[in-house]
mmCIF file of C-alpha atoms in Angstrom:
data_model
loop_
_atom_site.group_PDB
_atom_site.id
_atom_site.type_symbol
_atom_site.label_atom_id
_atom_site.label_comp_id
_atom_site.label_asym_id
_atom_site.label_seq_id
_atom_site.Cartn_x
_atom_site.Cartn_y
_atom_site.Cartn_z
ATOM 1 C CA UNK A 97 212.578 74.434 163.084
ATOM 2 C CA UNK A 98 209.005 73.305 163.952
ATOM 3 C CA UNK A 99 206.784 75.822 165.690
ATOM 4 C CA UNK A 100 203.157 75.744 166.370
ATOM 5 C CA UNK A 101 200.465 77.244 164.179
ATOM 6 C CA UNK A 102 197.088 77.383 165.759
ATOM 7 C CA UNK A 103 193.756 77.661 163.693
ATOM 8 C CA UNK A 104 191.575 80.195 162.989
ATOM 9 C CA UNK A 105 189.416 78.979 166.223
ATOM 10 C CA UNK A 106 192.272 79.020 168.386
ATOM 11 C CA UNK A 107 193.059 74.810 168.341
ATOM 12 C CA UNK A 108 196.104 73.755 167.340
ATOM 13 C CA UNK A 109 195.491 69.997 166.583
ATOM 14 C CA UNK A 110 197.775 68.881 169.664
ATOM 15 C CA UNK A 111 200.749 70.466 168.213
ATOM 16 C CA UNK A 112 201.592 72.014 171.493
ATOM 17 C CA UNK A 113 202.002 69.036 173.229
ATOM 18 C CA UNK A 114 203.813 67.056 169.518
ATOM 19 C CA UNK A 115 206.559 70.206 170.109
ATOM 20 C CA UNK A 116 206.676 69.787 173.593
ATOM 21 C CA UNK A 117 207.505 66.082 172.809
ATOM 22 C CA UNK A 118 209.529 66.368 170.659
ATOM 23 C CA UNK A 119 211.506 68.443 172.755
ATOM 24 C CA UNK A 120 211.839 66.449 175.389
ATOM 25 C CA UNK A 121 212.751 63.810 174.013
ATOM 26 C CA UNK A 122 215.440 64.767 172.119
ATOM 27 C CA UNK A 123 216.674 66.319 175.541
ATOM 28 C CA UNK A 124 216.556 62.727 177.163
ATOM 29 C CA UNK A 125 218.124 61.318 173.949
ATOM 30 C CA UNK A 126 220.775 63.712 174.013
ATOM 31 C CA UNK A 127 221.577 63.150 177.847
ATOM 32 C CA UNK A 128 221.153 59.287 177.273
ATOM 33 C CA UNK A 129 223.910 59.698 174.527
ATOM 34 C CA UNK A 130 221.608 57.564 171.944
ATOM 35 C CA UNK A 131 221.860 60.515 169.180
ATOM 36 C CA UNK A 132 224.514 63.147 168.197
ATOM 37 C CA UNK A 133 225.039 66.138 171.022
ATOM 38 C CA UNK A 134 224.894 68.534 168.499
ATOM 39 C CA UNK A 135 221.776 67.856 167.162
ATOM 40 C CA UNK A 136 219.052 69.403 169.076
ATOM 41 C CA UNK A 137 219.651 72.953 169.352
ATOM 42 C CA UNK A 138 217.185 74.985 171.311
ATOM 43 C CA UNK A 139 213.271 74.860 172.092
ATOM 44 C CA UNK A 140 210.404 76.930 173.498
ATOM 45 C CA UNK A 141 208.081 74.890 174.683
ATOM 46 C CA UNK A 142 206.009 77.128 177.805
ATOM 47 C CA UNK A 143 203.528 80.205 177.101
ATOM 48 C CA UNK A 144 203.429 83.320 176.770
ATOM 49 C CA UNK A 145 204.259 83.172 173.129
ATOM 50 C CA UNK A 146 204.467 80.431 170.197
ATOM 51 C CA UNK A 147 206.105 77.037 171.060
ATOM 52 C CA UNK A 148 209.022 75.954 168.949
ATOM 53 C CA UNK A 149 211.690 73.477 168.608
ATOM 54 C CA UNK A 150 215.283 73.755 166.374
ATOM 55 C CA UNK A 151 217.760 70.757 165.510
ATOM 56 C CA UNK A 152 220.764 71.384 163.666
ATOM 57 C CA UNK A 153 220.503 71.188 159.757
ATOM 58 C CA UNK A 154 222.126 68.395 157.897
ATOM 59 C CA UNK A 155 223.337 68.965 154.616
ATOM 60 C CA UNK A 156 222.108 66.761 151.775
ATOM 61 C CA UNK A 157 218.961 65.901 150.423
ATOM 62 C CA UNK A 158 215.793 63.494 151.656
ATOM 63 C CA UNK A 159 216.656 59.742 150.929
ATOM 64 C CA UNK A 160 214.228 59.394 147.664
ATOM 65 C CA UNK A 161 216.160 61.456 145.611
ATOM 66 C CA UNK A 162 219.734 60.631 147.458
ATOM 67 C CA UNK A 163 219.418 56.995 145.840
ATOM 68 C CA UNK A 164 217.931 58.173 142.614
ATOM 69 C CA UNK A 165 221.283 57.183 140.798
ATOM 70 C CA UNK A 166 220.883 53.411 142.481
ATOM 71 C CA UNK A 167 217.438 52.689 141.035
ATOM 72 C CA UNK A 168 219.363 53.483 137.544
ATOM 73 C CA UNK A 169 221.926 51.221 137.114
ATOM 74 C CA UNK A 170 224.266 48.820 139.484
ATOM 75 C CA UNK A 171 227.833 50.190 139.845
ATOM 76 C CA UNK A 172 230.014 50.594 143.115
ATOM 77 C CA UNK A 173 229.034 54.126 143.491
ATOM 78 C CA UNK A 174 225.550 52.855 143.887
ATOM 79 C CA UNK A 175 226.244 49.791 146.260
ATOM 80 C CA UNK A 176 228.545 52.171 148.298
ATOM 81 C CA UNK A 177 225.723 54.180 149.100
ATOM 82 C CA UNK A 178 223.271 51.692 149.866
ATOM 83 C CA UNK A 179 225.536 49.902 152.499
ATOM 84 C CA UNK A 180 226.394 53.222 153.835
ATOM 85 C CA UNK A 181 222.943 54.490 153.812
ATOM 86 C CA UNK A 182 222.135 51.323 155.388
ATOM 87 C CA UNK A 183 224.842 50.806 157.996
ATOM 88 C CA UNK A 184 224.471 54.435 159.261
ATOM 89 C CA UNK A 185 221.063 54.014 159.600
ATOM 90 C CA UNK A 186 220.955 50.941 161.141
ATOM 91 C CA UNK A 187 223.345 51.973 163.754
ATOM 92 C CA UNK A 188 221.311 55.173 164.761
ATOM 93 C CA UNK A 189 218.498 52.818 165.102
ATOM 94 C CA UNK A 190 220.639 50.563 167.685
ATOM 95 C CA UNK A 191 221.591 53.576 169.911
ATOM 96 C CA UNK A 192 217.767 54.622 170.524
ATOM 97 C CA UNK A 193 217.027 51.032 170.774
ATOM 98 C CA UNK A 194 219.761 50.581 173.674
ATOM 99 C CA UNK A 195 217.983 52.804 175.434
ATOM 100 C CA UNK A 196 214.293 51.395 174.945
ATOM 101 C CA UNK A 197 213.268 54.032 172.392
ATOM 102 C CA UNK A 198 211.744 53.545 169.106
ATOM 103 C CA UNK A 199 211.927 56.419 166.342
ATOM 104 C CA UNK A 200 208.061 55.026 165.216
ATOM 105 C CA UNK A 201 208.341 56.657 162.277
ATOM 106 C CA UNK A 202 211.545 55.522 159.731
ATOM 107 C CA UNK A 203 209.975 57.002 156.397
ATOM 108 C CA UNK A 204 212.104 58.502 153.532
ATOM 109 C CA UNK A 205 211.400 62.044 154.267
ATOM 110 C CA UNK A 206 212.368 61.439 157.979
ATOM 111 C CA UNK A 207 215.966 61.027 156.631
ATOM 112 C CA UNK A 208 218.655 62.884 155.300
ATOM 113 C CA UNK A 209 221.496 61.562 153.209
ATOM 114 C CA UNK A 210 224.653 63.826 153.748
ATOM 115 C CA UNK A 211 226.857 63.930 150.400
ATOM 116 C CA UNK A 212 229.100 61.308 151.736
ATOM 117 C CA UNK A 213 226.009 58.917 151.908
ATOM 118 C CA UNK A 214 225.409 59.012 155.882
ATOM 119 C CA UNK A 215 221.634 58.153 156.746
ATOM 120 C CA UNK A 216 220.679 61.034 159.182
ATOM 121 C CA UNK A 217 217.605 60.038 160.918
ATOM 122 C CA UNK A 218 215.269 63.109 161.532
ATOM 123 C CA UNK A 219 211.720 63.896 163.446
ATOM 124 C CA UNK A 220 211.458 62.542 166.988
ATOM 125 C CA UNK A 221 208.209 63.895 167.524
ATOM 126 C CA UNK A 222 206.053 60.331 167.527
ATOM 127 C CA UNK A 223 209.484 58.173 169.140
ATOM 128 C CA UNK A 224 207.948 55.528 171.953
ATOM 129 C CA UNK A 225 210.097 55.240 174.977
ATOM 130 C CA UNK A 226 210.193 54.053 178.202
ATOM 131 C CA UNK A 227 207.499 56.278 180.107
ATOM 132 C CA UNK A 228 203.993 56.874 181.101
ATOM 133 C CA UNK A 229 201.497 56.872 178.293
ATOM 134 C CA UNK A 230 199.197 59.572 179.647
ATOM 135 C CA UNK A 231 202.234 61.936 179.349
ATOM 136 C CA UNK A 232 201.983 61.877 175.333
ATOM 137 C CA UNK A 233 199.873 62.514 172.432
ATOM 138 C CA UNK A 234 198.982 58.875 172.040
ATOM 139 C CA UNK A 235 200.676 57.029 169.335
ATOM 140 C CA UNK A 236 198.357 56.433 166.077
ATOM 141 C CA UNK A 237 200.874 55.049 163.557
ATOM 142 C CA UNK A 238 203.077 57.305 160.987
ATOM 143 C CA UNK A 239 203.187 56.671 157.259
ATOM 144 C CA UNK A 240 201.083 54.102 156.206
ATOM 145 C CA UNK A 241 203.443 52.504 153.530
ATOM 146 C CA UNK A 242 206.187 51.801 156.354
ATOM 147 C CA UNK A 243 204.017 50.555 159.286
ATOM 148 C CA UNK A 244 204.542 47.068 160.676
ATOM 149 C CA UNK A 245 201.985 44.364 160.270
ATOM 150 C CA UNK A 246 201.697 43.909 164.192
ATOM 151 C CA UNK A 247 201.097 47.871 164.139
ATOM 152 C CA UNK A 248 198.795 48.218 162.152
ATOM 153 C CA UNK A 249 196.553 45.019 163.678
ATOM 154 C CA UNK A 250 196.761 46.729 166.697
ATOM 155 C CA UNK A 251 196.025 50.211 165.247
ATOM 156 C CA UNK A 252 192.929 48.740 163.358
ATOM 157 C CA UNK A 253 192.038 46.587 166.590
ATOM 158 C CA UNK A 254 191.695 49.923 169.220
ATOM 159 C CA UNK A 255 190.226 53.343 168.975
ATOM 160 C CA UNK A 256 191.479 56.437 167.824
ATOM 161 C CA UNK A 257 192.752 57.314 171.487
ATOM 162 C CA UNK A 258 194.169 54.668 172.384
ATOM 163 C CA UNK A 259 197.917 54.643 172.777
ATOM 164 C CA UNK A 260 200.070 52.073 171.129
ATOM 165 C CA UNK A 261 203.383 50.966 172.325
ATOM 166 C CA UNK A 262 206.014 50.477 169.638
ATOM 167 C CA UNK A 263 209.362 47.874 169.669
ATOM 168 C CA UNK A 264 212.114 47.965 168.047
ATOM 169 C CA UNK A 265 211.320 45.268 165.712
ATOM 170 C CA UNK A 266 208.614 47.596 164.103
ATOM 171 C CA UNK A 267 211.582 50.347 163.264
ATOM 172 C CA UNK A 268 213.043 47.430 161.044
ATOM 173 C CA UNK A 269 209.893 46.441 159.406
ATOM 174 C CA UNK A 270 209.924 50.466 158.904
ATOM 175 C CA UNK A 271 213.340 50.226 157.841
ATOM 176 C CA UNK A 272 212.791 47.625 155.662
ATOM 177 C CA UNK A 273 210.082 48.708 153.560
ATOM 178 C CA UNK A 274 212.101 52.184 153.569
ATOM 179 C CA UNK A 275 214.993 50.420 151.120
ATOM 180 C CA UNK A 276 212.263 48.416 149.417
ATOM 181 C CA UNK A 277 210.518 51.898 148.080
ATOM 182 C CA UNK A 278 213.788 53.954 148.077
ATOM 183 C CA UNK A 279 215.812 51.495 145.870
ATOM 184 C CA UNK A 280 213.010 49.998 143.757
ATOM 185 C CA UNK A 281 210.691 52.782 143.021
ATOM 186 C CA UNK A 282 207.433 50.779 144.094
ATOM 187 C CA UNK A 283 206.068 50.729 147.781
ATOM 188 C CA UNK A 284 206.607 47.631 149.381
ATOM 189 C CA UNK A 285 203.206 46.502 150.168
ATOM 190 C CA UNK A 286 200.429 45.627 146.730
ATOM 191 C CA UNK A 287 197.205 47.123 148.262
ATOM 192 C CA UNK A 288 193.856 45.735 147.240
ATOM 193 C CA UNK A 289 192.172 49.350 146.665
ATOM 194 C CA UNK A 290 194.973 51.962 146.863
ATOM 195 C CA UNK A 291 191.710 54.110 146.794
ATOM 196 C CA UNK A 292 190.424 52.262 150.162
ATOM 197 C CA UNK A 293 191.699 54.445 152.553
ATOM 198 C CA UNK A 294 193.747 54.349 155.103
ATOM 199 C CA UNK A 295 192.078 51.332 157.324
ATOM 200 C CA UNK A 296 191.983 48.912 153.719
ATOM 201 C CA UNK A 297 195.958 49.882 153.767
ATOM 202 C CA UNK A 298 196.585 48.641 156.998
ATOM 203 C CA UNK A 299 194.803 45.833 156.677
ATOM 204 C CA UNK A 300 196.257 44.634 153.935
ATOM 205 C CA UNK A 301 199.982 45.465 155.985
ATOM 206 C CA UNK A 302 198.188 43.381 158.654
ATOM 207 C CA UNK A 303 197.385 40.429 156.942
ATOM 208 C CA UNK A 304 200.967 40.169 155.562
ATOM 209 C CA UNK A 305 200.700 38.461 152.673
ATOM 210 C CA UNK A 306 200.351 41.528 150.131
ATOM 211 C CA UNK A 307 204.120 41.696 149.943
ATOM 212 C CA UNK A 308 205.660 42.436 146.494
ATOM 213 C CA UNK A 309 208.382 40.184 145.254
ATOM 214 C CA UNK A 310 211.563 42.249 145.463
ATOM 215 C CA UNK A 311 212.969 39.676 143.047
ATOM 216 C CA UNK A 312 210.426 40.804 140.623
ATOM 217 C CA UNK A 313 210.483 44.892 141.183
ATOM 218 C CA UNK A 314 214.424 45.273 141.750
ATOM 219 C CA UNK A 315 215.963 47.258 139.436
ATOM 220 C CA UNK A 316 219.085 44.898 140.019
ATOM 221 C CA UNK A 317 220.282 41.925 141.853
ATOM 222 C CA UNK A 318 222.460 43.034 145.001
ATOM 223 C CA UNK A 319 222.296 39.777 147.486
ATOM 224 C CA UNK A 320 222.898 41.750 150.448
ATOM 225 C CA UNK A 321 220.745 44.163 150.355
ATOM 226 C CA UNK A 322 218.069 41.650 149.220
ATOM 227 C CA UNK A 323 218.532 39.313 152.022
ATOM 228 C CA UNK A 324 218.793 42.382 154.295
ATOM 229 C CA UNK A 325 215.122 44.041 152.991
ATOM 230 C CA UNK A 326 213.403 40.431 153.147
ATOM 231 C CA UNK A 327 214.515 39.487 156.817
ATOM 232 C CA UNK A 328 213.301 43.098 157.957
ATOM 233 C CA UNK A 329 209.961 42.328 156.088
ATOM 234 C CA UNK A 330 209.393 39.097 158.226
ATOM 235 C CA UNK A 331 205.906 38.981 159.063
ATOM 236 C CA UNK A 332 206.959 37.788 162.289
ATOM 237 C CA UNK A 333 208.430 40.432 164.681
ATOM 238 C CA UNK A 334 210.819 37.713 166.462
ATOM 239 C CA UNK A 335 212.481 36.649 163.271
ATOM 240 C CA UNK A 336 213.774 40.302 162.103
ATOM 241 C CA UNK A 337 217.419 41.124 162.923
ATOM 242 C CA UNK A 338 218.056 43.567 165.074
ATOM 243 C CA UNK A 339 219.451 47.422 163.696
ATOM 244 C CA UNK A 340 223.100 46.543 165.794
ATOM 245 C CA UNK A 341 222.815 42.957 163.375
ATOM 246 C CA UNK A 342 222.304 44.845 160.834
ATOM 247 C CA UNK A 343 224.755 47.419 161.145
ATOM 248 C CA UNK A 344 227.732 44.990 161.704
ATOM 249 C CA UNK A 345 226.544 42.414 159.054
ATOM 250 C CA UNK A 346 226.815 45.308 156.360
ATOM 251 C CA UNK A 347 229.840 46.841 157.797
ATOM 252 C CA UNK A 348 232.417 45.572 155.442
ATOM 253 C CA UNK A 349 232.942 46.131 151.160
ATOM 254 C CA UNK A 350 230.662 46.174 149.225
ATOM 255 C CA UNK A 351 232.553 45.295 145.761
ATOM 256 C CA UNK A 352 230.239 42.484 143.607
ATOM 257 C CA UNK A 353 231.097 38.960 144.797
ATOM 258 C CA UNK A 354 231.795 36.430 141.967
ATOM 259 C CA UNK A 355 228.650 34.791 142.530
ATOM 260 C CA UNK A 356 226.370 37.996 141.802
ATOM 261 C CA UNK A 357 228.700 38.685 138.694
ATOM 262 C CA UNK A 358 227.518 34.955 137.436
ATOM 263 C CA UNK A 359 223.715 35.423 138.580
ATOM 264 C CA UNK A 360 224.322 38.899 136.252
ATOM 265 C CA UNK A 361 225.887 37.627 133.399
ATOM 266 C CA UNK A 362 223.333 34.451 133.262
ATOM 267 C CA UNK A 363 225.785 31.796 133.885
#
């Protein structure tokens, strides 16, 4: 449940209107079919009396420590549950995307990994959809560490009201840089001056060429998942796959080809 909590001077920081949001949106989403029925539960979002919105709970645990055991060492457990991580994840992506919504902020602690390794994607509250600006709390960007390059340009490139649109090709740069940090340990992105702030950040995501080399930070070789995380990293929106690409190109075993046992072994 998220309710509002306003300040000792009686603001709240827009989180009125974020709950309000939020709730609305996962009302449209749940009409438009894009995400599970059952997910958004109840809301109150009109005075007298504090505003509040429920969603079901998913069993499991945030997708850090979910794919602690894959950053260890490579066995089919681990590759199991990075496909299906990545699969599910890929496919709730494709239903908002079908309907012209972005989630705008794909970020480890916006999912949950059930115990049978189902990404679960979580907080609607920033999504981008097909509407009238004016009628949100404008868009500002999410986590730094998973925000596109053409994001953050534009984020850097207008002021601090100003809204900005997200596509889906930004959820799988988000996406992307989600498995890079989750499976390697290391954010995806070297910054210049991690002490810089949050503007030096995004402009080093801007300039795009302050990626780290997966090859060099992977903690082992798993092709598929490699070529997956570097075609979602594209600097270039146009040249990312899209989550329903994603989602069928993943959607088959995952047992080690004879190829990767070779590249292993040395041979």
């Amino acid at each position: 449940m998220k309710a509002n909590h306003e300040t000792s001077d009686g603001h709240s920081r827009d989180k009125e209107r974020e709950i309000e949001r939020e709730a609305s949106v996962l009302q449209r989403l749940t009409a438009l079919g894009a995400i599970d029925r059952t997910y958004f539960a109840a809301a109150k979002t009109s005075p007298p009396g504090a505003r509040w919105v429920a969603a079901r709970w998913i069993d499991g645990s945030a997708m850090w420590p979910a794919l602690a055991h894959a950053r260890d060492d490579d066995t089919p457990a681990a590759r199991n549950l990075l496909t299906t991580v990545t699969v599910t994840l890929a496919g709730a992506l494709a239903e908002l995307h079908a309907v012209r919504f972005t989630h705008a902020d794909v970020q480890p602690t916006n999912i949950r990994v059930t115990p049978d390794g189902v990404g679960v994607l979580l907080d609607y509250a920033l999504a981008c959809g097909p509407e009238e600006h004016a009628a949100r709390v404008p868009y500002r960007g999410a986590l730094t560490h998973t925000t596109a390059p053409e994001v953050a340009a534009e984020l850097l490139a207008t002021g601090e009201h100003v809204h900005v649109q997200t596509l889906p090709p930004a959820d799988m740069w988000a996406l992307g840089a989600t498995l890079f940090w989750c499976w390697t340990g290391e954010r995806p992105v070297a910054y210049r001056d991690v002490d810089g702030g949050r503007a030096g950040m995004l402009r080093d995501i801007a300039d795009g060429d302050r990626l780290r080399d997966l090859a060099a930070v992977r903690p082992w070789h798993f092709l598929a998942i490699e070529d997956l995380i570097a075609a979602c990293l594209a600097d270039d929106p146009s040249a990312r796959p899209t989550a329903a690409a994603v989602a069928e190109s993943l959607g088959r075993p995952t047992a080690q080809t004879k190829a990767e046992q070779d590249i292993r072994s040395g041979t």
